[in-house]
Structures are given as C-alpha cells and as structure tokens.
Amino acid sequence: MKNKENVTSLTEILQNMKRIAVLTGAGISAESGIPTFRGKEGLWKTYRAEELATPSAFSQNPKLVWEWYDWRRGLIGPKEPNAGHKVLACWEKIFPSFALITQNIDGLHQKAGSKNILELHGNIWKLRCTEEGTITENHEAPLKEIPPRCPDCGALLRPHVVWFGESLSSSTLHKAYLLSSSCEIMFVVGTSAVVQPAASLPFSASEAGAKIVEINPDPTPLTSYSDFSFRGKAGEILPLIDEELNIESQD
Ligand code: OAD
C-alpha cells in the first residue's frame, strides 16, 4: 500500500519533469535471472573477484579470466530483458531528456530497446585489443578461442569492462556527472550504492537540486537521502509507475 501511495505522489511530480536520469545496477537484471554481485547468491561470493576481475589476474592467467567471462557470457546470452528494462526503454521515447546510466555490463538495456546508454563499467559483449585498443562487438558464447586474439595484430583481446584497480573512462564519467548534475529527478534502480564512483552520482544529482527515487527491495546507504524510496523489485515498481504515468510514446 505504501508503494502505491508513493507512486501516486511521484507521478504527479514526474508529469512536469523534463530531464530524467536513471542509474541502474545489477538488481535490475536480477529478475531476468542474472545474479547480482553482493546478494545472498552474489557472484563475488562464489568467485574471488581479486582472482578474476583484475588486470594482474589477466596478466598472470588470461585463460582463467577468459574462462570465467566466457561462462558469464554463456549465462547472460540467453537472458531476456524484464519489465523494468522495458519501462526504461519506453521512457527514453516519452521524456524530452532522458539519460540512462548503467553499471551493468550485460547489454540487457540495449536488448530492451534503449538506445542512449552510458555504460560506466563497459560491456561484456565487447572485446578490446590489449595492444591497439580497438573495440569490437562479439556475441559468440562460447568463444571459439580462449583466450581470444586480435584478428589484426594477434595480441590478446580482453573484455571491454572495468576491472578492480582500473579507472573508469574519464569521458564517460564526465558525461555521467554532467547528466546527474543537470537532471531534475534521478531514479536509482537495483544498486547497492556502495561502489564508487557510480555511488556518488545520485549525491551529485541531489546536491544540484534533483529529486532522488530509489527502487530496491533492500535499504542502501542512499535510502535516507532519497525523496522516494520504493521497497520492491524493479520489474514490479517501474511498471506500476509507468502505468500511473500513462504517457503515450511518440512512435
Ligand atoms: P550489487 O550486487 O552490489 O547490488 C545489487 C542491488 O540490487 C542490491 O542492493 C539488491 O538489494 C538489489 N536488488 C536485487 N534484486 C532486485 C530487483 N529485482 N529489483 C531491484 N533491485 C534489486 O550490484 P551493483 O550495485 O550493480 O562493478 O554493483 C556495483 C558494481 O559492483 C558492479 O557494476 C560491479 C561490482 O563490482 C564492476 O564489476 C566494476
């Protein structure tokens, strides 16, 4: 009931908003069957991140790191976007200015139809040449060769994702801060809000005067700073808000 009342007061505000930003995390893909990182079944609980998602792990054992990514690609590949991803893809069409910033590397926002996505942590379907830096899209799962090599120069390819100990692309981060500090409202969906610098984006939005809407079954460090806090699943709450908004897409 509380969520329902919250939805009504949120949609009243949303009707008049022009600049919307959304920050998503692993939780939005949980209902599609992709494990989150820090939950009970979290990916980092089964595998030690420092053994697999780091530059030093890759330089010591690229085959092992690639086997893990190949396994994850195999897990993610058949998964379909859920109602949460679909609502966000629809909002891109109805709001005059809509920014989708994601920490996810699974590509499910694209699969749902979102076009304009700022991927803070890269994309598991992109491979990067360790010599030339060229980025190619590759959807093979399993990969034909592990570790894969650059067809042009023969150097090792790596997943085009951000590993522990690496920095985010400065231009991507710059854009993310600009979008956060210029939006009127920011939805923060399915993230534990503990990994920096992504976790600071809602604070930057809030400091610039934006309303913060959190959607998460569990409280996070952001909860007490949120103007609206929905305790529930993204695939249930986002459609509730969308239904109440009742704005037709321009297509
Ligand atoms: P986490 O696994 O840390 O957090 C997932 C959040 O989603 C938790 O707060 C859950 O309560 C919430 N959640 C679970 N199911 C949900 C649902 N159906 N709807 C909404 N929320 C749900 O994932 P992230 O916050 O995305 O970085 O993690 C951030 C970064 O940590 C990842 O991008 C990754 C990891 O290290 C890199 O790999 C660089």
PDB file of C-alpha atoms and ligand atoms in Angstrom:
ATOM      1  CA  MET A   1       0.000   0.000   0.000  1.00  0.00           C
ATOM      2  CA  LYS A   2       2.815   2.361   0.902  1.00  0.00           C
ATOM      3  CA  ASN A   3       4.377   1.846  -2.540  1.00  0.00           C
ATOM      4  CA  LYS A   4       1.048   2.593  -4.187  1.00  0.00           C
ATOM      5  CA  GLU A   5       0.656   5.937  -2.372  1.00  0.00           C
ATOM      6  CA  ASN A   6       4.251   6.752  -3.184  1.00  0.00           C
ATOM      7  CA  VAL A   7       3.621   6.001  -6.870  1.00  0.00           C
ATOM      8  CA  THR A   8       0.758   8.478  -6.976  1.00  0.00           C
ATOM      9  CA  SER A   9       2.713  11.350  -5.467  1.00  0.00           C
ATOM     10  CA  LEU A  10       5.763  10.539  -7.602  1.00  0.00           C
ATOM     11  CA  THR A  11       3.814  10.504 -10.867  1.00  0.00           C
ATOM     12  CA  GLU A  12       2.257  13.878 -10.044  1.00  0.00           C
ATOM     13  CA  ILE A  13       5.782  15.287  -9.880  1.00  0.00           C
ATOM     14  CA  LEU A  14       7.011  13.315 -12.895  1.00  0.00           C
ATOM     15  CA  GLN A  15       4.293  14.695 -15.188  1.00  0.00           C
ATOM     16  CA  ASN A  16       6.018  18.082 -15.133  1.00  0.00           C
ATOM     17  CA  MET A  17       9.606  16.911 -15.312  1.00  0.00           C
ATOM     18  CA  LYS A  18      11.667  17.220 -18.451  1.00  0.00           C
ATOM     19  CA  ARG A  19      15.127  15.988 -17.508  1.00  0.00           C
ATOM     20  CA  ILE A  20      15.152  12.462 -16.108  1.00  0.00           C
ATOM     21  CA  ALA A  21      18.252  10.437 -15.279  1.00  0.00           C
ATOM     22  CA  VAL A  22      18.355   6.801 -14.241  1.00  0.00           C
ATOM     23  CA  LEU A  23      21.222   4.924 -12.652  1.00  0.00           C
ATOM     24  CA  THR A  24      20.886   1.155 -12.770  1.00  0.00           C
ATOM     25  CA  GLY A  25      22.807  -1.676 -11.160  1.00  0.00           C
ATOM     26  CA  ALA A  26      22.793  -5.457 -11.150  1.00  0.00           C
ATOM     27  CA  GLY A  27      19.422  -5.596  -9.340  1.00  0.00           C
ATOM     28  CA  ILE A  28      17.519  -4.524 -12.443  1.00  0.00           C
ATOM     29  CA  SER A  29      18.708  -7.674 -14.209  1.00  0.00           C
ATOM     30  CA  ALA A  30      18.044  -9.982 -11.254  1.00  0.00           C
ATOM     31  CA  GLU A  31      14.502 -10.734 -12.449  1.00  0.00           C
ATOM     32  CA  SER A  32      15.985 -11.728 -15.815  1.00  0.00           C
ATOM     33  CA  GLY A  33      17.964 -14.407 -13.997  1.00  0.00           C
ATOM     34  CA  ILE A  34      21.378 -12.743 -13.820  1.00  0.00           C
ATOM     35  CA  PRO A  35      22.977 -12.978 -10.374  1.00  0.00           C
ATOM     36  CA  THR A  36      23.799  -9.722  -8.588  1.00  0.00           C
ATOM     37  CA  PHE A  37      27.218  -9.130  -7.050  1.00  0.00           C
ATOM     38  CA  ARG A  38      26.547  -8.707  -3.345  1.00  0.00           C
ATOM     39  CA  GLY A  39      23.307 -10.553  -2.582  1.00  0.00           C
ATOM     40  CA  LYS A  40      22.992 -13.955  -0.892  1.00  0.00           C
ATOM     41  CA  GLU A  41      23.758 -15.659  -4.191  1.00  0.00           C
ATOM     42  CA  GLY A  42      26.058 -12.826  -5.290  1.00  0.00           C
ATOM     43  CA  LEU A  43      28.685 -13.508  -7.904  1.00  0.00           C
ATOM     44  CA  TRP A  44      31.505 -12.215  -5.714  1.00  0.00           C
ATOM     45  CA  LYS A  45      30.571 -14.759  -3.026  1.00  0.00           C
ATOM     46  CA  THR A  46      31.220 -17.747  -5.290  1.00  0.00           C
ATOM     47  CA  TYR A  47      34.268 -16.364  -7.054  1.00  0.00           C
ATOM     48  CA  ARG A  48      37.004 -14.211  -5.627  1.00  0.00           C
ATOM     49  CA  ALA A  49      36.894 -11.014  -7.614  1.00  0.00           C
ATOM     50  CA  GLU A  50      40.539 -10.285  -6.998  1.00  0.00           C
ATOM     51  CA  GLU A  51      41.433 -13.568  -8.663  1.00  0.00           C
ATOM     52  CA  LEU A  52      39.423 -12.886 -11.769  1.00  0.00           C
ATOM     53  CA  ALA A  53      38.391  -9.289 -12.386  1.00  0.00           C
ATOM     54  CA  THR A  54      41.726  -7.540 -12.132  1.00  0.00           C
ATOM     55  CA  PRO A  55      44.476  -6.530 -14.552  1.00  0.00           C
ATOM     56  CA  SER A  56      47.026  -8.601 -12.621  1.00  0.00           C
ATOM     57  CA  ALA A  57      44.859 -11.735 -12.776  1.00  0.00           C
ATOM     58  CA  PHE A  58      44.611 -11.229 -16.516  1.00  0.00           C
ATOM     59  CA  SER A  59      48.334 -10.786 -16.998  1.00  0.00           C
ATOM     60  CA  GLN A  60      49.062 -13.864 -14.862  1.00  0.00           C
ATOM     61  CA  ASN A  61      46.389 -16.136 -16.276  1.00  0.00           C
ATOM     62  CA  PRO A  62      44.396 -14.751 -19.223  1.00  0.00           C
ATOM     63  CA  LYS A  63      42.937 -18.185 -19.933  1.00  0.00           C
ATOM     64  CA  LEU A  64      41.384 -18.488 -16.454  1.00  0.00           C
ATOM     65  CA  VAL A  65      39.989 -14.958 -16.583  1.00  0.00           C
ATOM     66  CA  TRP A  66      38.546 -15.587 -20.038  1.00  0.00           C
ATOM     67  CA  GLU A  67      37.033 -18.900 -18.956  1.00  0.00           C
ATOM     68  CA  TRP A  68      35.151 -17.002 -16.238  1.00  0.00           C
ATOM     69  CA  TYR A  69      33.981 -14.323 -18.668  1.00  0.00           C
ATOM     70  CA  ASP A  70      33.049 -17.000 -21.224  1.00  0.00           C
ATOM     71  CA  TRP A  71      30.954 -18.697 -18.522  1.00  0.00           C
ATOM     72  CA  ARG A  72      29.295 -15.391 -17.659  1.00  0.00           C
ATOM     73  CA  ARG A  73      28.622 -14.633 -21.344  1.00  0.00           C
ATOM     74  CA  GLY A  74      27.043 -18.069 -21.670  1.00  0.00           C
ATOM     75  CA  LEU A  75      24.854 -17.325 -18.646  1.00  0.00           C
ATOM     76  CA  ILE A  76      23.819 -13.840 -19.790  1.00  0.00           C
ATOM     77  CA  GLY A  77      23.428 -14.544 -23.533  1.00  0.00           C
ATOM     78  CA  PRO A  78      20.030 -16.306 -23.433  1.00  0.00           C
ATOM     79  CA  LYS A  79      18.566 -13.963 -20.807  1.00  0.00           C
ATOM     80  CA  GLU A  80      15.822 -11.572 -21.802  1.00  0.00           C
ATOM     81  CA  PRO A  81      15.111  -8.069 -20.540  1.00  0.00           C
ATOM     82  CA  ASN A  82      12.365  -7.866 -17.935  1.00  0.00           C
ATOM     83  CA  ALA A  83       9.551  -5.389 -17.373  1.00  0.00           C
ATOM     84  CA  GLY A  84      11.935  -2.968 -15.610  1.00  0.00           C
ATOM     85  CA  HIS A  85      14.309  -2.724 -18.594  1.00  0.00           C
ATOM     86  CA  LYS A  86      11.312  -2.336 -20.908  1.00  0.00           C
ATOM     87  CA  VAL A  87       9.805   0.580 -18.993  1.00  0.00           C
ATOM     88  CA  LEU A  88      13.132   2.425 -19.145  1.00  0.00           C
ATOM     89  CA  ALA A  89      13.385   1.808 -22.903  1.00  0.00           C
ATOM     90  CA  CYS A  90       9.893   3.265 -23.247  1.00  0.00           C
ATOM     91  CA  TRP A  91      10.693   6.312 -21.083  1.00  0.00           C
ATOM     92  CA  GLU A  92      13.586   7.169 -23.404  1.00  0.00           C
ATOM     93  CA  LYS A  93      10.925   7.833 -26.039  1.00  0.00           C
ATOM     94  CA  ILE A  94       8.482   9.801 -23.908  1.00  0.00           C
ATOM     95  CA  PHE A  95      10.607  12.155 -21.833  1.00  0.00           C
ATOM     96  CA  PRO A  96      12.165  15.155 -23.616  1.00  0.00           C
ATOM     97  CA  SER A  97      15.524  14.469 -21.976  1.00  0.00           C
ATOM     98  CA  PHE A  98      16.224  11.014 -20.650  1.00  0.00           C
ATOM     99  CA  ALA A  99      19.612   9.685 -19.592  1.00  0.00           C
ATOM    100  CA  LEU A 100      20.259   6.060 -18.760  1.00  0.00           C
ATOM    101  CA  ILE A 101      23.469   5.428 -16.849  1.00  0.00           C
ATOM    102  CA  THR A 102      24.234   1.826 -16.002  1.00  0.00           C
ATOM    103  CA  GLN A 103      26.843  -0.065 -14.036  1.00  0.00           C
ATOM    104  CA  ASN A 104      25.743  -3.248 -15.785  1.00  0.00           C
ATOM    105  CA  ILE A 105      27.789  -4.894 -18.470  1.00  0.00           C
ATOM    106  CA  ASP A 106      25.117  -7.390 -19.543  1.00  0.00           C
ATOM    107  CA  GLY A 107      23.660  -5.499 -22.525  1.00  0.00           C
ATOM    108  CA  LEU A 108      20.052  -6.077 -21.397  1.00  0.00           C
ATOM    109  CA  HIS A 109      19.135  -2.384 -21.646  1.00  0.00           C
ATOM    110  CA  GLN A 110      20.108  -2.499 -25.347  1.00  0.00           C
ATOM    111  CA  LYS A 111      18.160  -5.722 -25.799  1.00  0.00           C
ATOM    112  CA  ALA A 112      15.099  -3.988 -24.309  1.00  0.00           C
ATOM    113  CA  GLY A 113      15.403  -1.230 -26.907  1.00  0.00           C
ATOM    114  CA  SER A 114      17.219   1.555 -25.022  1.00  0.00           C
ATOM    115  CA  LYS A 115      19.452   3.443 -27.453  1.00  0.00           C
ATOM    116  CA  ASN A 116      21.225   6.035 -25.395  1.00  0.00           C
ATOM    117  CA  ILE A 117      23.091   4.251 -22.648  1.00  0.00           C
ATOM    118  CA  LEU A 118      26.106   5.368 -20.712  1.00  0.00           C
ATOM    119  CA  GLU A 119      27.853   2.166 -19.657  1.00  0.00           C
ATOM    120  CA  LEU A 120      30.093   3.064 -16.740  1.00  0.00           C
ATOM    121  CA  HIS A 121      31.694  -0.371 -16.408  1.00  0.00           C
ATOM    122  CA  GLY A 122      31.831  -1.388 -20.072  1.00  0.00           C
ATOM    123  CA  ASN A 123      30.056  -4.212 -21.845  1.00  0.00           C
ATOM    124  CA  ILE A 124      30.720  -7.944 -21.687  1.00  0.00           C
ATOM    125  CA  TRP A 125      29.859  -8.295 -25.400  1.00  0.00           C
ATOM    126  CA  LYS A 126      32.715  -6.013 -26.415  1.00  0.00           C
ATOM    127  CA  LEU A 127      36.337  -7.124 -26.701  1.00  0.00           C
ATOM    128  CA  ARG A 128      39.323  -4.795 -26.631  1.00  0.00           C
ATOM    129  CA  CYS A 129      42.724  -5.380 -28.186  1.00  0.00           C
ATOM    130  CA  THR A 130      45.365  -5.135 -25.460  1.00  0.00           C
ATOM    131  CA  GLU A 131      47.840  -3.665 -27.989  1.00  0.00           C
ATOM    132  CA  GLU A 132      45.836  -1.402 -30.259  1.00  0.00           C
ATOM    133  CA  GLY A 133      42.877  -0.619 -28.003  1.00  0.00           C
ATOM    134  CA  THR A 134      40.405  -1.347 -30.810  1.00  0.00           C
ATOM    135  CA  ILE A 135      36.973  -2.399 -29.589  1.00  0.00           C
ATOM    136  CA  THR A 136      34.869  -4.966 -31.395  1.00  0.00           C
ATOM    137  CA  GLU A 137      31.476  -6.414 -30.638  1.00  0.00           C
ATOM    138  CA  ASN A 138      31.349 -10.183 -30.287  1.00  0.00           C
ATOM    139  CA  HIS A 139      28.317 -12.228 -29.231  1.00  0.00           C
ATOM    140  CA  GLU A 140      29.816 -15.736 -29.511  1.00  0.00           C
ATOM    141  CA  ALA A 141      29.126 -17.807 -26.410  1.00  0.00           C
ATOM    142  CA  PRO A 142      31.139 -19.916 -26.023  1.00  0.00           C
ATOM    143  CA  LEU A 143      34.018 -18.140 -27.688  1.00  0.00           C
ATOM    144  CA  LYS A 144      35.768 -20.105 -30.432  1.00  0.00           C
ATOM    145  CA  GLU A 145      39.194 -19.479 -28.912  1.00  0.00           C
ATOM    146  CA  ILE A 146      40.161 -18.891 -25.267  1.00  0.00           C
ATOM    147  CA  PRO A 147      41.868 -16.554 -24.717  1.00  0.00           C
ATOM    148  CA  PRO A 148      40.701 -14.772 -27.878  1.00  0.00           C
ATOM    149  CA  ARG A 149      43.241 -12.923 -30.014  1.00  0.00           C
ATOM    150  CA  CYS A 150      43.028  -9.808 -32.138  1.00  0.00           C
ATOM    151  CA  PRO A 151      42.417 -10.804 -35.776  1.00  0.00           C
ATOM    152  CA  ASP A 152      44.508  -7.811 -36.925  1.00  0.00           C
ATOM    153  CA  CYS A 153      47.638  -7.969 -34.783  1.00  0.00           C
ATOM    154  CA  GLY A 154      47.425 -11.286 -32.885  1.00  0.00           C
ATOM    155  CA  ALA A 155      47.623  -9.639 -29.441  1.00  0.00           C
ATOM    156  CA  LEU A 156      45.396 -10.828 -26.622  1.00  0.00           C
ATOM    157  CA  LEU A 157      41.874  -9.453 -26.525  1.00  0.00           C
ATOM    158  CA  ARG A 158      40.374  -8.584 -23.160  1.00  0.00           C
ATOM    159  CA  PRO A 159      36.784  -7.993 -22.074  1.00  0.00           C
ATOM    160  CA  HIS A 160      35.899  -4.316 -22.548  1.00  0.00           C
ATOM    161  CA  VAL A 161      34.912  -3.960 -18.908  1.00  0.00           C
ATOM    162  CA  VAL A 162      36.317  -2.069 -15.951  1.00  0.00           C
ATOM    163  CA  TRP A 163      38.238  -4.284 -13.555  1.00  0.00           C
ATOM    164  CA  PHE A 164      39.093  -3.738  -9.905  1.00  0.00           C
ATOM    165  CA  GLY A 165      42.017  -1.367  -9.697  1.00  0.00           C
ATOM    166  CA  GLU A 166      41.170   0.277 -13.023  1.00  0.00           C
ATOM    167  CA  SER A 167      39.686   3.696 -13.588  1.00  0.00           C
ATOM    168  CA  LEU A 168      36.505   4.378 -15.460  1.00  0.00           C
ATOM    169  CA  SER A 169      36.828   6.136 -18.795  1.00  0.00           C
ATOM    170  CA  SER A 170      37.198   9.808 -17.891  1.00  0.00           C
ATOM    171  CA  SER A 171      34.940  10.986 -20.707  1.00  0.00           C
ATOM    172  CA  THR A 172      32.197   8.526 -19.694  1.00  0.00           C
ATOM    173  CA  LEU A 173      32.477   9.615 -16.090  1.00  0.00           C
ATOM    174  CA  HIS A 174      32.452  13.281 -17.064  1.00  0.00           C
ATOM    175  CA  LYS A 175      29.232  12.737 -19.047  1.00  0.00           C
ATOM    176  CA  ALA A 176      27.708  10.826 -16.138  1.00  0.00           C
ATOM    177  CA  TYR A 177      28.395  13.701 -13.734  1.00  0.00           C
ATOM    178  CA  LEU A 178      27.018  16.237 -16.214  1.00  0.00           C
ATOM    179  CA  LEU A 179      23.821  14.235 -16.673  1.00  0.00           C
ATOM    180  CA  SER A 180      23.479  13.715 -12.926  1.00  0.00           C
ATOM    181  CA  SER A 181      24.013  17.323 -12.004  1.00  0.00           C
ATOM    182  CA  SER A 182      21.626  18.608 -14.674  1.00  0.00           C
ATOM    183  CA  CYS A 183      18.650  16.271 -14.204  1.00  0.00           C
ATOM    184  CA  GLU A 184      15.511  17.205 -12.311  1.00  0.00           C
ATOM    185  CA  ILE A 185      14.940  13.721 -10.993  1.00  0.00           C
ATOM    186  CA  MET A 186      17.166  10.653 -10.721  1.00  0.00           C
ATOM    187  CA  PHE A 187      15.936   7.076 -10.392  1.00  0.00           C
ATOM    188  CA  VAL A 188      18.420   4.763  -8.717  1.00  0.00           C
ATOM    189  CA  VAL A 189      17.403   1.223  -9.515  1.00  0.00           C
ATOM    190  CA  GLY A 190      18.855  -2.060  -8.285  1.00  0.00           C
ATOM    191  CA  THR A 191      22.202  -0.923  -7.000  1.00  0.00           C
ATOM    192  CA  SER A 192      23.733  -1.442  -3.564  1.00  0.00           C
ATOM    193  CA  ALA A 193      25.096   2.111  -3.994  1.00  0.00           C
ATOM    194  CA  VAL A 194      28.457   1.248  -2.489  1.00  0.00           C
ATOM    195  CA  VAL A 195      30.786   1.121  -5.496  1.00  0.00           C
ATOM    196  CA  GLN A 196      32.471   4.374  -6.391  1.00  0.00           C
ATOM    197  CA  PRO A 197      32.394   6.499  -8.412  1.00  0.00           C
ATOM    198  CA  ALA A 198      28.903   5.366  -9.532  1.00  0.00           C
ATOM    199  CA  ALA A 199      27.586   5.621  -5.967  1.00  0.00           C
ATOM    200  CA  SER A 200      28.364   9.333  -5.858  1.00  0.00           C
ATOM    201  CA  LEU A 201      26.247  10.194  -8.922  1.00  0.00           C
ATOM    202  CA  PRO A 202      22.930  10.370  -7.018  1.00  0.00           C
ATOM    203  CA  PHE A 203      24.603  12.648  -4.466  1.00  0.00           C
ATOM    204  CA  SER A 204      25.781  14.908  -7.225  1.00  0.00           C
ATOM    205  CA  ALA A 205      22.201  14.972  -8.590  1.00  0.00           C
ATOM    206  CA  SER A 206      20.755  15.658  -5.158  1.00  0.00           C
ATOM    207  CA  GLU A 207      23.218  18.456  -4.423  1.00  0.00           C
ATOM    208  CA  ALA A 208      22.190  20.094  -7.685  1.00  0.00           C
ATOM    209  CA  GLY A 209      18.559  20.010  -6.553  1.00  0.00           C
ATOM    210  CA  ALA A 210      17.245  16.830  -8.191  1.00  0.00           C
ATOM    211  CA  LYS A 211      14.750  14.544  -6.502  1.00  0.00           C
ATOM    212  CA  ILE A 212      16.080  11.034  -5.825  1.00  0.00           C
ATOM    213  CA  VAL A 213      13.909   7.953  -6.282  1.00  0.00           C
ATOM    214  CA  GLU A 214      15.310   4.656  -5.099  1.00  0.00           C
ATOM    215  CA  ILE A 215      13.901   1.292  -6.182  1.00  0.00           C
ATOM    216  CA  ASN A 216      15.370  -1.644  -4.305  1.00  0.00           C
ATOM    217  CA  PRO A 217      13.955  -4.484  -2.178  1.00  0.00           C
ATOM    218  CA  ASP A 218      16.576  -3.644   0.476  1.00  0.00           C
ATOM    219  CA  PRO A 219      17.721  -0.364   2.005  1.00  0.00           C
ATOM    220  CA  THR A 220      21.083   1.034   0.916  1.00  0.00           C
ATOM    221  CA  PRO A 221      23.352   3.885   2.061  1.00  0.00           C
ATOM    222  CA  LEU A 222      21.342   6.092  -0.329  1.00  0.00           C
ATOM    223  CA  THR A 223      17.948   5.323   1.194  1.00  0.00           C
ATOM    224  CA  SER A 224      17.950   8.036   3.837  1.00  0.00           C
ATOM    225  CA  TYR A 225      18.890  10.644   1.208  1.00  0.00           C
ATOM    226  CA  SER A 226      16.090   9.589  -1.166  1.00  0.00           C
ATOM    227  CA  ASP A 227      12.928  11.618  -1.680  1.00  0.00           C
ATOM    228  CA  PHE A 228      11.051   8.482  -2.725  1.00  0.00           C
ATOM    229  CA  SER A 229      12.031   5.052  -1.601  1.00  0.00           C
ATOM    230  CA  PHE A 230      10.328   2.013  -3.080  1.00  0.00           C
ATOM    231  CA  ARG A 231      10.975  -1.287  -1.300  1.00  0.00           C
ATOM    232  CA  GLY A 232      10.372  -3.718  -4.121  1.00  0.00           C
ATOM    233  CA  LYS A 233      11.576  -5.243  -7.341  1.00  0.00           C
ATOM    234  CA  ALA A 234      12.410  -3.086 -10.350  1.00  0.00           C
ATOM    235  CA  GLY A 235      10.288  -5.307 -12.600  1.00  0.00           C
ATOM    236  CA  GLU A 236       7.258  -4.600 -10.430  1.00  0.00           C
ATOM    237  CA  ILE A 237       7.720  -0.998  -9.278  1.00  0.00           C
ATOM    238  CA  LEU A 238       8.759   0.540 -12.619  1.00  0.00           C
ATOM    239  CA  PRO A 239       5.673  -0.829 -14.427  1.00  0.00           C
ATOM    240  CA  LEU A 240       3.477   0.493 -11.566  1.00  0.00           C
ATOM    241  CA  ILE A 241       4.901   3.978 -12.024  1.00  0.00           C
ATOM    242  CA  ASP A 242       4.680   3.715 -15.799  1.00  0.00           C
ATOM    243  CA  GLU A 243       1.047   2.619 -15.659  1.00  0.00           C
ATOM    244  CA  GLU A 244       0.101   5.518 -13.437  1.00  0.00           C
ATOM    245  CA  LEU A 245       2.050   7.951 -15.633  1.00  0.00           C
ATOM    246  CA  ASN A 246       0.031   6.843 -18.636  1.00  0.00           C
ATOM    247  CA  ILE A 247       2.011   8.843 -21.204  1.00  0.00           C
ATOM    248  CA  GLU A 248       1.877   7.596 -24.778  1.00  0.00           C
ATOM    249  CA  SER A 249       5.124   7.011 -26.663  1.00  0.00           C
ATOM    250  CA  GLN A 250       5.638   9.288 -29.686  1.00  0.00           C
ATOM    251  CA  ASP A 251       6.269   6.300 -32.037  1.00  0.00           C
TER     252      ASP A 251
HETATM  253  P1  OAD B   1      25.127  -5.258  -6.190  1.00  0.00           P
HETATM  254  O1  OAD B   1      25.102  -6.728  -6.320  1.00  0.00           O
HETATM  255  O2  OAD B   1      26.146  -4.654  -5.299  1.00  0.00           O
HETATM  256  O3  OAD B   1      23.712  -4.759  -5.702  1.00  0.00           O
HETATM  257  C1  OAD B   1      22.531  -5.191  -6.295  1.00  0.00           C
HETATM  258  C2  OAD B   1      21.383  -4.463  -5.631  1.00  0.00           C
HETATM  259  O4  OAD B   1      20.192  -4.827  -6.305  1.00  0.00           O
HETATM  260  C3  OAD B   1      21.192  -4.811  -4.169  1.00  0.00           C
HETATM  261  O5  OAD B   1      21.070  -3.617  -3.406  1.00  0.00           O
HETATM  262  C4  OAD B   1      19.881  -5.609  -4.154  1.00  0.00           C
HETATM  263  O6  OAD B   1      19.125  -5.370  -2.968  1.00  0.00           O
HETATM  264  C5  OAD B   1      19.181  -5.032  -5.364  1.00  0.00           C
HETATM  265  N1  OAD B   1      18.196  -5.911  -5.999  1.00  0.00           N
HETATM  266  C6  OAD B   1      18.134  -7.267  -6.014  1.00  0.00           C
HETATM  267  N2  OAD B   1      17.091  -7.683  -6.733  1.00  0.00           N
HETATM  268  C7  OAD B   1      16.454  -6.585  -7.197  1.00  0.00           C
HETATM  269  C8  OAD B   1      15.318  -6.353  -8.003  1.00  0.00           C
HETATM  270  N3  OAD B   1      14.585  -7.358  -8.501  1.00  0.00           N
HETATM  271  N4  OAD B   1      14.973  -5.081  -8.298  1.00  0.00           N
HETATM  272  C9  OAD B   1      15.687  -4.045  -7.795  1.00  0.00           C
HETATM  273  N5  OAD B   1      16.773  -4.196  -7.034  1.00  0.00           N
HETATM  274  C10 OAD B   1      17.165  -5.442  -6.732  1.00  0.00           C
HETATM  275  O7  OAD B   1      25.234  -4.659  -7.679  1.00  0.00           O
HETATM  276  P2  OAD B   1      25.708  -3.202  -8.143  1.00  0.00           P
HETATM  277  O8  OAD B   1      25.266  -2.172  -7.182  1.00  0.00           O
HETATM  278  O9  OAD B   1      25.298  -3.075  -9.554  1.00  0.00           O
HETATM  279  O10 OAD B   1      31.418  -3.477 -10.837  1.00  0.00           O
HETATM  280  O11 OAD B   1      27.261  -3.360  -8.061  1.00  0.00           O
HETATM  281  C11 OAD B   1      28.040  -2.303  -8.493  1.00  0.00           C
HETATM  282  C12 OAD B   1      29.304  -2.813  -9.113  1.00  0.00           C
HETATM  283  O12 OAD B   1      29.936  -3.712  -8.212  1.00  0.00           O
HETATM  284  C13 OAD B   1      29.116  -3.655 -10.343  1.00  0.00           C
HETATM  285  O13 OAD B   1      28.907  -2.888 -11.519  1.00  0.00           O
HETATM  286  C14 OAD B   1      30.413  -4.390 -10.417  1.00  0.00           C
HETATM  287  C15 OAD B   1      30.603  -4.760  -8.957  1.00  0.00           C
HETATM  288  O14 OAD B   1      31.899  -4.763  -8.515  1.00  0.00           O
HETATM  289  C16 OAD B   1      32.408  -3.912 -11.615  1.00  0.00           C
HETATM  290  O15 OAD B   1      32.494  -5.062 -12.000  1.00  0.00           O
HETATM  291  C17 OAD B   1      33.375  -2.846 -11.979  1.00  0.00           C
END
